[in-house]
Tab-separated table of C-alpha atoms (C1' of nucleotides) in Angstrom:
chain	number	residue	atom	x	y	z
A	1	MET	CA	-14.691	27.166	-5.686
A	2	THR	CA	-12.299	29.122	-3.525
A	3	SER	CA	-11.616	28.775	0.168
A	4	ALA	CA	-14.218	31.177	1.508
A	5	TRP	CA	-16.851	29.566	-0.664
A	6	ASP	CA	-16.250	26.109	0.743
A	7	LYS	CA	-17.964	27.166	3.920
A	8	LEU	CA	-21.234	27.695	2.064
A	9	ASN	CA	-21.310	24.314	0.408
A	10	HIS	CA	-24.252	23.158	2.456
A	11	LEU	CA	-26.316	26.162	1.296
A	12	PHE	CA	-26.103	25.237	-2.373
A	13	LYS	CA	-28.757	23.248	-4.148
A	14	ARG	CA	-28.113	21.220	-7.239
A	15	GLN	CA	-30.229	22.034	-10.261
A	16	GLU	CA	-30.264	20.470	-13.703
A	17	VAL	CA	-31.697	22.417	-16.619
A	18	PRO	CA	-32.027	21.667	-20.346
A	19	ALA	CA	-30.644	23.998	-23.008
A	20	LYS	CA	-32.414	27.311	-23.659
A	21	THR	CA	-33.829	27.592	-20.170
A	22	THR	CA	-34.391	31.081	-18.816
A	23	LEU	CA	-32.950	31.338	-15.310
A	24	LEU	CA	-33.619	35.048	-14.843
A	25	GLN	CA	-35.683	37.322	-17.016
A	26	GLU	CA	-34.748	40.894	-17.822
A	27	GLY	CA	-36.787	43.193	-15.573
A	28	GLN	CA	-37.133	40.675	-12.764
A	29	ILE	CA	-35.313	40.910	-9.465
A	30	SER	CA	-32.550	38.397	-9.031
A	31	GLY	CA	-32.975	36.076	-6.064
A	32	THR	CA	-30.453	33.418	-6.983
A	33	MET	CA	-26.800	33.062	-7.790
A	34	PHE	CA	-25.573	30.234	-9.974
A	35	PHE	CA	-22.368	28.275	-9.966
A	36	ILE	CA	-21.809	26.326	-13.173
A	37	GLU	CA	-20.724	22.759	-12.542
A	38	LYS	CA	-21.247	21.690	-16.134
A	39	GLY	CA	-22.558	23.530	-19.167
A	40	CYS	CA	-22.737	27.063	-20.416
A	41	LEU	CA	-24.863	30.153	-19.750
A	42	ARG	CA	-25.254	33.490	-21.475
A	43	THR	CA	-26.615	36.862	-20.444
A	44	TRP	CA	-28.542	38.899	-22.979
A	45	VAL	CA	-30.540	42.076	-23.357
A	46	ASN	CA	-33.566	42.783	-25.476
A	47	ASN	CA	-33.228	45.516	-28.072
A	48	ASP	CA	-36.436	46.114	-30.001
A	49	GLY	CA	-37.148	42.410	-30.131
A	50	LYS	CA	-33.606	41.495	-31.054
A	51	GLU	CA	-31.514	39.581	-28.563
A	52	ILE	CA	-28.049	40.906	-27.830
A	53	THR	CA	-25.765	38.563	-25.938
A	54	THR	CA	-23.611	40.441	-23.456
A	55	GLN	CA	-21.569	37.634	-21.970
A	56	PHE	CA	-20.857	33.903	-21.906
A	57	PHE	CA	-20.119	31.787	-18.831
A	58	PHE	CA	-18.665	28.305	-18.609
A	59	GLU	CA	-17.698	25.705	-16.012
A	60	ASN	CA	-16.632	27.018	-12.578
A	61	ALA	CA	-18.050	30.485	-13.186
A	62	LYS	CA	-20.269	32.288	-10.705
A	63	VAL	CA	-23.180	33.941	-12.457
A	64	ALA	CA	-25.765	36.416	-11.216
A	65	SER	CA	-27.195	39.718	-12.227
A	66	ILE	CA	-24.799	41.323	-9.773
A	67	GLU	CA	-26.559	44.676	-9.746
A	68	SER	CA	-29.952	43.110	-9.173
A	69	PHE	CA	-28.655	40.568	-6.704
A	70	ARG	CA	-26.980	43.281	-4.694
A	71	THR	CA	-29.489	46.108	-4.857
A	72	ASN	CA	-32.830	44.374	-5.451
A	73	GLN	CA	-33.348	46.390	-8.586
A	74	PRO	CA	-34.827	44.818	-11.748
A	75	SER	CA	-32.163	43.059	-13.753
A	76	LEU	CA	-30.936	44.756	-16.914
A	77	TYR	CA	-30.502	41.424	-18.638
A	78	SER	CA	-31.712	37.842	-18.829
A	79	ILE	CA	-29.740	34.732	-17.921
A	80	GLU	CA	-30.231	31.649	-20.064
A	81	SER	CA	-28.665	28.237	-20.563
A	82	LEU	CA	-27.079	27.514	-23.929
A	83	GLU	CA	-26.490	23.838	-23.186
A	84	PRO	CA	-27.964	21.340	-20.752
A	85	CYS	CA	-26.445	22.433	-17.435
A	86	ILE	CA	-25.697	21.215	-13.964
A	87	LEU	CA	-25.864	24.194	-11.632
A	88	GLN	CA	-25.312	24.828	-7.952
A	89	THR	CA	-27.627	27.570	-6.755
A	90	ILE	CA	-27.707	29.724	-3.656
A	91	SER	CA	-30.461	32.093	-2.611
A	92	GLN	CA	-29.842	35.791	-2.083
A	93	GLN	CA	-31.007	35.391	1.532
A	94	ASP	CA	-28.481	32.710	2.343
A	95	PHE	CA	-25.744	34.535	0.540
A	96	GLN	CA	-26.395	37.827	2.338
A	97	ASN	CA	-26.328	36.034	5.660
A	98	ALA	CA	-23.083	34.325	4.766
A	99	LEU	CA	-21.587	37.660	3.744
A	100	GLU	CA	-22.097	38.944	7.268
A	101	ASN	CA	-20.774	35.816	8.918
A	102	PHE	CA	-17.657	35.406	6.802
A	103	PRO	CA	-15.566	38.536	6.330
A	104	GLU	CA	-13.283	36.728	3.895
A	105	LEU	CA	-16.296	35.968	1.737
A	106	LYS	CA	-17.183	39.625	1.739
A	107	LYS	CA	-13.639	40.492	0.752
A	108	GLU	CA	-13.656	37.933	-2.019
A	109	THR	CA	-17.000	39.183	-3.254
A	110	GLU	CA	-15.680	42.742	-3.465
A	111	ALA	CA	-12.633	41.449	-5.305
A	112	HIS	CA	-14.892	39.574	-7.676
A	113	LEU	CA	-16.859	42.718	-8.375
A	114	PHE	CA	-13.617	44.566	-9.010
A	115	ARG	CA	-12.469	41.930	-11.514
A	116	ARG	CA	-15.805	42.155	-13.289
A	117	PHE	CA	-15.365	45.897	-13.430
A	118	LEU	CA	-11.915	45.572	-14.984
A	119	TYR	CA	-13.162	42.996	-17.457
A	120	SER	CA	-16.108	45.112	-18.508
A	121	GLN	CA	-13.825	48.108	-18.894
A	122	LYS	CA	-11.358	46.158	-20.975
A	123	ARG	CA	-14.064	44.901	-23.282
A	124	PHE	CA	-15.407	48.399	-23.592
A	125	TYR	CA	-12.026	49.730	-24.639
A	126	SER	CA	-11.810	46.977	-27.199
A	127	TYR	CA	-15.002	48.353	-28.688
A	128	LEU	CA	-13.759	51.887	-28.809
A	129	LYS	CA	-10.442	50.869	-30.299
A	130	ASN	CA	-11.167	48.074	-32.705
A	131	SER	CA	-13.238	47.291	-35.775
A	132	PRO	CA	-15.621	44.314	-35.669
A	133	GLN	CA	-13.046	42.329	-37.601
A	134	LYS	CA	-10.349	43.026	-35.031
A	135	ARG	CA	-12.722	42.285	-32.170
A	136	TYR	CA	-13.413	38.901	-33.714
A	137	GLU	CA	-9.700	38.178	-34.098
A	138	GLU	CA	-9.158	39.230	-30.503
A	139	LEU	CA	-11.897	36.884	-29.337
A	140	LEU	CA	-10.446	34.089	-31.444
A	141	GLU	CA	-7.118	34.579	-29.727
A	142	GLU	CA	-8.240	35.167	-26.161
A	143	HIS	CA	-11.314	32.950	-25.880
A	144	PRO	CA	-11.197	30.329	-28.631
A	145	GLN	CA	-13.408	28.083	-26.535
A	146	ILE	CA	-16.289	30.501	-26.993
A	147	ILE	CA	-16.048	30.248	-30.757
A	148	GLN	CA	-15.807	26.479	-30.716
A	149	ARG	CA	-18.649	25.962	-28.308
A	150	VAL	CA	-21.242	28.640	-28.977
A	151	PRO	CA	-23.477	29.018	-32.069
A	152	GLN	CA	-22.260	31.760	-34.325
A	153	HIS	CA	-25.230	34.093	-34.221
A	154	TYR	CA	-24.848	34.498	-30.465
A	155	ILE	CA	-21.232	35.464	-30.987
A	156	ALA	CA	-22.235	37.968	-33.656
A	157	SER	CA	-24.471	39.893	-31.283
A	158	TYR	CA	-21.783	39.615	-28.605
A	159	LEU	CA	-19.425	41.342	-31.027
A	160	GLY	CA	-22.056	43.963	-31.814
A	161	ILE	CA	-22.625	42.929	-35.431
A	162	THR	CA	-25.111	40.902	-37.471
A	163	PRO	CA	-24.713	37.167	-38.149
A	164	VAL	CA	-24.314	37.995	-41.830
A	165	SER	CA	-21.440	40.319	-41.121
A	166	LEU	CA	-19.716	37.781	-38.876
A	167	SER	CA	-20.016	35.114	-41.539
A	168	ARG	CA	-18.363	37.517	-43.989
A	169	ILE	CA	-15.546	38.303	-41.583
A	170	ARG	CA	-14.851	34.633	-40.993
A	171	ASN	CA	-14.602	33.878	-44.701
A	172	ARG	CA	-12.559	36.943	-45.548
A	173	ARG	CA	-9.101	35.415	-46.101
B	1	MET	CA	-18.089	66.336	-1.074
B	2	THR	CA	-20.059	63.924	1.043
B	3	SER	CA	-19.990	63.484	4.796
B	4	ALA	CA	-17.260	60.882	5.050
B	5	TRP	CA	-15.050	62.956	2.795
B	6	ASP	CA	-15.305	66.016	5.004
B	7	LYS	CA	-13.006	64.345	7.495
B	8	LEU	CA	-10.198	64.297	4.958
B	9	ASN	CA	-10.364	67.951	4.081
B	10	HIS	CA	-7.051	68.702	5.709
B	11	LEU	CA	-5.326	66.068	3.565
B	12	PHE	CA	-6.227	67.727	0.282
B	13	LYS	CA	-3.931	70.113	-1.507
B	14	ARG	CA	-5.124	72.745	-3.903
B	15	GLN	CA	-3.664	72.622	-7.392
B	16	GLU	CA	-4.266	74.902	-10.367
B	17	VAL	CA	-3.474	73.627	-13.836
B	18	PRO	CA	-3.865	75.139	-17.312
B	19	ALA	CA	-5.779	73.381	-20.075
B	20	LYS	CA	-4.229	70.318	-21.729
B	21	THR	CA	-2.179	69.355	-18.727
B	22	THR	CA	-1.442	65.675	-18.298
B	23	LEU	CA	-2.168	64.659	-14.710
B	24	LEU	CA	-1.487	60.963	-15.174
B	25	GLN	CA	0.072	59.242	-18.141
B	26	GLU	CA	-1.081	55.889	-19.491
B	27	GLY	CA	1.311	53.221	-18.212
B	28	GLN	CA	2.246	55.102	-15.070
B	29	ILE	CA	1.106	54.119	-11.602
B	30	SER	CA	-1.477	56.440	-10.114
B	31	GLY	CA	-0.437	58.088	-6.871
B	32	THR	CA	-3.036	60.819	-6.704
B	33	MET	CA	-6.768	61.247	-6.686
B	34	PHE	CA	-8.347	64.444	-7.936
B	35	PHE	CA	-11.434	66.282	-6.892
B	36	ILE	CA	-12.580	68.843	-9.460
B	37	GLU	CA	-13.444	72.177	-7.874
B	38	LYS	CA	-13.602	73.997	-11.187
B	39	GLY	CA	-12.954	72.876	-14.733
B	40	CYS	CA	-13.086	69.678	-16.712
B	41	LEU	CA	-10.940	66.563	-17.146
B	42	ARG	CA	-10.945	63.683	-19.567
B	43	THR	CA	-9.483	60.206	-19.576
B	44	TRP	CA	-8.119	58.786	-22.801
B	45	VAL	CA	-6.300	55.810	-24.236
B	46	ASN	CA	-3.761	55.642	-26.991
B	47	ASN	CA	-4.644	53.510	-29.996
B	48	ASP	CA	-1.862	53.421	-32.577
B	49	GLY	CA	-1.128	57.086	-32.074
B	50	LYS	CA	-4.779	58.099	-32.075
B	51	GLU	CA	-6.306	59.366	-28.884
B	52	ILE	CA	-9.592	57.848	-27.786
B	53	THR	CA	-11.424	59.680	-25.028
B	54	THR	CA	-13.088	57.277	-22.639
B	55	GLN	CA	-14.754	59.661	-20.218
B	56	PHE	CA	-15.353	63.262	-19.219
B	57	PHE	CA	-15.452	64.665	-15.688
B	58	PHE	CA	-16.766	67.994	-14.448
B	59	GLU	CA	-17.148	69.967	-11.238
B	60	ASN	CA	-17.542	67.934	-8.011
B	61	ALA	CA	-16.340	64.723	-9.592
B	62	LYS	CA	-13.714	62.481	-8.038
B	63	VAL	CA	-11.241	61.309	-10.629
B	64	ALA	CA	-8.518	58.683	-10.475
B	65	SER	CA	-7.371	55.699	-12.435
B	66	ILE	CA	-9.281	53.554	-9.956
B	67	GLU	CA	-7.611	50.314	-10.980
B	68	SER	CA	-4.148	51.787	-10.764
B	69	PHE	CA	-4.900	53.730	-7.602
B	70	ARG	CA	-6.206	50.622	-5.932
B	71	THR	CA	-3.821	47.959	-7.153
B	72	ASN	CA	-0.620	49.837	-7.996
B	73	GLN	CA	-0.763	48.545	-11.539
B	74	PRO	CA	0.112	50.786	-14.516
B	75	SER	CA	-2.865	52.872	-15.565
B	76	LEU	CA	-4.718	51.840	-18.704
B	77	TYR	CA	-5.407	55.459	-19.571
B	78	SER	CA	-4.195	59.022	-19.221
B	79	ILE	CA	-5.899	61.808	-17.309
B	80	GLU	CA	-5.774	65.289	-18.798
B	81	SER	CA	-7.335	68.694	-18.251
B	82	LEU	CA	-9.525	70.065	-21.020
B	83	GLU	CA	-9.893	73.484	-19.412
B	84	PRO	CA	-7.920	75.443	-16.837
B	85	CYS	CA	-8.779	73.661	-13.601
B	86	ILE	CA	-8.811	74.114	-9.874
B	87	LEU	CA	-8.256	70.714	-8.304
B	88	GLN	CA	-8.093	69.308	-4.801
B	89	THR	CA	-5.646	66.430	-4.691
B	90	ILE	CA	-5.012	63.670	-2.180
B	91	SER	CA	-2.145	61.179	-2.235
B	92	GLN	CA	-2.730	57.456	-2.380
B	93	GLN	CA	-0.858	57.110	0.930
B	94	ASP	CA	-3.132	59.508	2.772
B	95	PHE	CA	-6.209	58.024	1.186
B	96	GLN	CA	-5.286	54.450	2.096
B	97	ASN	CA	-4.667	55.518	5.679
B	98	ALA	CA	-7.988	57.304	5.800
B	99	LEU	CA	-9.732	54.218	4.416
B	100	GLU	CA	-8.562	52.243	7.414
B	101	ASN	CA	-9.483	54.920	9.904
B	102	PHE	CA	-12.946	55.695	8.562
B	103	PRO	CA	-15.158	52.679	7.846
B	104	GLU	CA	-17.832	54.923	6.335
B	105	LEU	CA	-15.274	56.178	3.854
B	106	LYS	CA	-14.487	52.613	2.894
B	107	LYS	CA	-18.162	51.901	2.458
B	108	GLU	CA	-18.624	54.990	0.339
B	109	THR	CA	-15.622	54.098	-1.762
B	110	GLU	CA	-17.022	50.654	-2.460
B	111	ALA	CA	-20.338	52.232	-3.368
B	112	HIS	CA	-18.537	54.619	-5.676
B	113	LEU	CA	-16.819	51.720	-7.384
B	114	PHE	CA	-20.155	49.982	-7.767
B	115	ARG	CA	-21.691	53.062	-9.374
B	116	ARG	CA	-18.781	53.286	-11.778
B	117	PHE	CA	-19.319	49.648	-12.623
B	118	LEU	CA	-22.997	50.225	-13.383
B	119	TYR	CA	-22.204	53.286	-15.439
B	120	SER	CA	-19.571	51.498	-17.472
B	121	GLN	CA	-21.932	48.610	-18.022
B	122	LYS	CA	-24.728	50.901	-19.122
B	123	ARG	CA	-22.499	52.659	-21.603
B	124	PHE	CA	-21.320	49.338	-22.899
B	125	TYR	CA	-24.871	48.201	-23.532
B	126	SER	CA	-25.511	51.447	-25.352
B	127	TYR	CA	-22.705	50.472	-27.693
B	128	LEU	CA	-24.033	47.016	-28.333
B	129	LYS	CA	-27.536	48.267	-28.895
B	130	ASN	CA	-27.224	51.523	-30.741
B	131	SER	CA	-25.770	52.987	-33.901
B	132	PRO	CA	-23.350	55.922	-33.613
B	133	GLN	CA	-26.214	58.224	-34.560
B	134	LYS	CA	-28.382	56.916	-31.710
B	135	ARG	CA	-25.491	57.094	-29.275
B	136	TYR	CA	-25.054	60.742	-30.166
B	137	GLU	CA	-28.742	61.445	-29.668
B	138	GLU	CA	-28.618	59.643	-26.337
B	139	LEU	CA	-25.651	61.740	-25.255
B	140	LEU	CA	-27.417	64.880	-26.403
B	141	GLU	CA	-30.349	63.991	-24.199
B	142	GLU	CA	-28.579	62.672	-21.122
B	143	HIS	CA	-25.467	64.822	-20.982
B	144	PRO	CA	-26.060	67.970	-23.037
B	145	GLN	CA	-23.434	69.777	-20.961
B	146	ILE	CA	-20.753	67.578	-22.485
B	147	ILE	CA	-21.703	68.618	-25.993
B	148	GLN	CA	-21.861	72.271	-25.101
B	149	ARG	CA	-18.607	72.341	-23.241
B	150	VAL	CA	-16.245	69.907	-24.940
B	151	PRO	CA	-14.660	70.230	-28.412
B	152	GLN	CA	-16.355	67.991	-30.906
B	153	HIS	CA	-13.467	65.765	-31.896
B	154	TYR	CA	-13.122	64.572	-28.306
B	155	ILE	CA	-16.791	63.670	-28.333
B	156	ALA	CA	-16.358	61.829	-31.615
B	157	SER	CA	-13.750	59.485	-30.184
B	158	TYR	CA	-15.861	59.125	-27.031
B	159	LEU	CA	-18.680	57.898	-29.284
B	160	GLY	CA	-16.311	55.588	-31.110
B	161	ILE	CA	-16.425	57.395	-34.442
B	162	THR	CA	-14.336	59.882	-36.440
B	163	PRO	CA	-14.806	63.652	-36.228
B	164	VAL	CA	-15.907	63.595	-39.852
B	165	SER	CA	-18.630	61.114	-39.118
B	166	LEU	CA	-19.838	63.068	-36.104
B	167	SER	CA	-20.008	66.234	-38.156
B	168	ARG	CA	-22.139	64.382	-40.676
B	169	ILE	CA	-24.454	63.037	-37.998
B	170	ARG	CA	-24.945	66.486	-36.527
B	171	ASN	CA	-25.904	68.003	-39.867
B	172	ARG	CA	-28.162	65.134	-40.897
B	173	ARG	CA	-31.595	66.610	-40.373
C	1	DT	C1'	-5.263	93.702	-33.900
C	2	DT	C1'	-2.705	90.053	-36.036
C	3	DC	C1'	-1.154	85.575	-36.741
C	4	DA	C1'	-0.837	80.812	-35.840
C	5	DT	C1'	-3.229	77.027	-34.128
C	6	DT	C1'	-7.151	74.464	-33.267
C	7	DT	C1'	-11.519	73.047	-34.568
C	8	DC	C1'	-15.170	72.003	-37.677
C	9	DT	C1'	-17.177	71.252	-42.246
C	10	DT	C1'	-17.267	69.497	-46.707
C	11	DT	C1'	-16.090	66.598	-50.664
C	12	DA	C1'	-14.884	62.397	-53.159
C	13	DC	C1'	-13.958	57.844	-52.945
C	14	DA	C1'	-13.150	53.294	-50.695
C	15	DA	C1'	-14.447	49.916	-47.446
C	16	DT	C1'	-17.426	48.017	-44.275
C	17	DT	C1'	-21.657	46.890	-42.419
C	18	DG	C1'	-26.794	46.407	-42.406
C	19	DT	C1'	-30.981	44.472	-44.574
C	20	DT	C1'	-33.561	41.124	-46.830
C	21	DA	C1'	-33.979	37.006	-48.913
C	22	DT	C1'	-32.749	32.442	-50.578
C	23	DC	C1'	-30.636	28.072	-50.134
C	24	DG	C1'	-28.180	24.071	-48.232
C	25	DT	C1'	-26.836	21.452	-44.154
C	26	DC	C1'	-27.364	19.449	-39.894
C	27	DC	C1'	-29.706	17.614	-36.038
C	28	DA	C1'	-33.293	16.149	-32.864
C	29	DG	C1'	-37.960	14.769	-32.094
C	30	DG	C1'	-41.724	12.375	-33.788
D	1	DC	C1'	-36.910	7.159	-41.495
D	2	DC	C1'	-38.725	11.543	-42.068
D	3	DT	C1'	-39.286	16.278	-41.228
D	4	DG	C1'	-39.292	20.841	-39.228
D	5	DG	C1'	-36.472	24.010	-37.102
D	6	DA	C1'	-32.000	25.910	-36.176
D	7	DC	C1'	-27.891	27.394	-38.195
D	8	DG	C1'	-24.664	29.197	-41.438
D	9	DA	C1'	-23.263	30.811	-46.199
D	10	DT	C1'	-24.119	33.713	-49.898
D	11	DA	C1'	-25.977	37.340	-52.939
D	12	DA	C1'	-27.693	41.977	-54.125
D	13	DC	C1'	-28.456	46.372	-52.802
D	14	DA	C1'	-28.784	50.331	-49.498
D	15	DA	C1'	-26.857	52.914	-45.898
D	16	DT	C1'	-23.269	54.143	-43.021
D	17	DT	C1'	-18.723	54.948	-41.848
D	18	DG	C1'	-13.699	55.536	-42.719
D	19	DT	C1'	-9.869	58.031	-45.099
D	20	DA	C1'	-7.532	61.828	-47.036
D	21	DA	C1'	-7.399	66.377	-48.278
D	22	DA	C1'	-8.699	71.101	-48.517
D	23	DG	C1'	-10.564	75.064	-46.775
D	24	DA	C1'	-13.536	77.952	-43.624
D	25	DA	C1'	-14.366	79.414	-38.985
D	26	DA	C1'	-13.244	80.054	-34.328
D	27	DT	C1'	-9.940	80.622	-30.751
D	28	DG	C1'	-6.070	82.176	-28.193
D	29	DA	C1'	-1.665	84.262	-27.504
D	30	DA	C1'	1.652	87.887	-28.623
DNA sequence: TTCATTTCTTTACAATTGTTATCGTCCAGG
DNA sequence: CCTGGACGATAACAATTGTAAAGAAATGAA
């Protein structure tokens, strides 16, 4: 973690979870933020019974339904483990308190939000600009670890296509 | 404008521009923020010579390449007028100064960024979830003024499809 | 008004993707 | 060791979208 975060170390609790564990369910209000020590999480939304993965997170990532965590609104997505994980968790209460006590933490949190904003915008542009095939090639180039580590059908929905279509794209050479 | 903005009124300059005027070019560093008094702007990105509209803005909207305005990095997109416009403009200099002098303004600006983040996320989910046809129907329901006011081929690229395809969708009933 | 430009529609064809279903492989739990 | 479930590949067919081109309609400026 970064400097400002070190000061909260004592507020974190270690949690181990097996694969496919739901840490936050779509529609619920987020009360916890997760720091991934080991393993891999995904966020996903429900679309008429079909799961659409919106993002993957790996070691050293901070994960929360930011909107829900910040505004106490129901989360737009679920958070789930893809592998057995070792997590460090902090409650919203403790985090809010820390925000007020450590201005640098507040600054870093705003910066984090800003980076997330840029990332989400960049991915959005990729959608507007590129075909599914190109999006896959882009992912292969920029985040090969996702493709090596995550089952293919999750990646398909992340790319906005069906598993069948992704399988075709991969074998189209 | 909102309360905190009232205090900056004297820093704004009135600017009239005809339709199709470029206010900021992709790749340039943003030095100005615009407030739309009358008219309509769009942001767009270049994709191999093809223009892709990423957003529309109407009366009472604040428009800037937020990333560029905030970080002095080259803008990822261009800003252009779609109609003759009356704009109120403020320089980055003046705005940064004001940010430091008015804490409420800073707070409001962060809130504005957060809203933009939510909006961009929501639109992104709409892409992952819905077909072009559904996205059009959603736009028709949530922002009918866009469809009434903006030429169709801009809307097509905003929806991520070709003008031909949008024309087909519209006449598919 | 007139003329040029922009905008939208339509057509024909190609390419891509979705849908549904089947089948083989792999792996973990019993 | 066995077996059920998860996962990925493939096939056949339908539906959608892209591309290119032509022409009609609307718009705006002289």
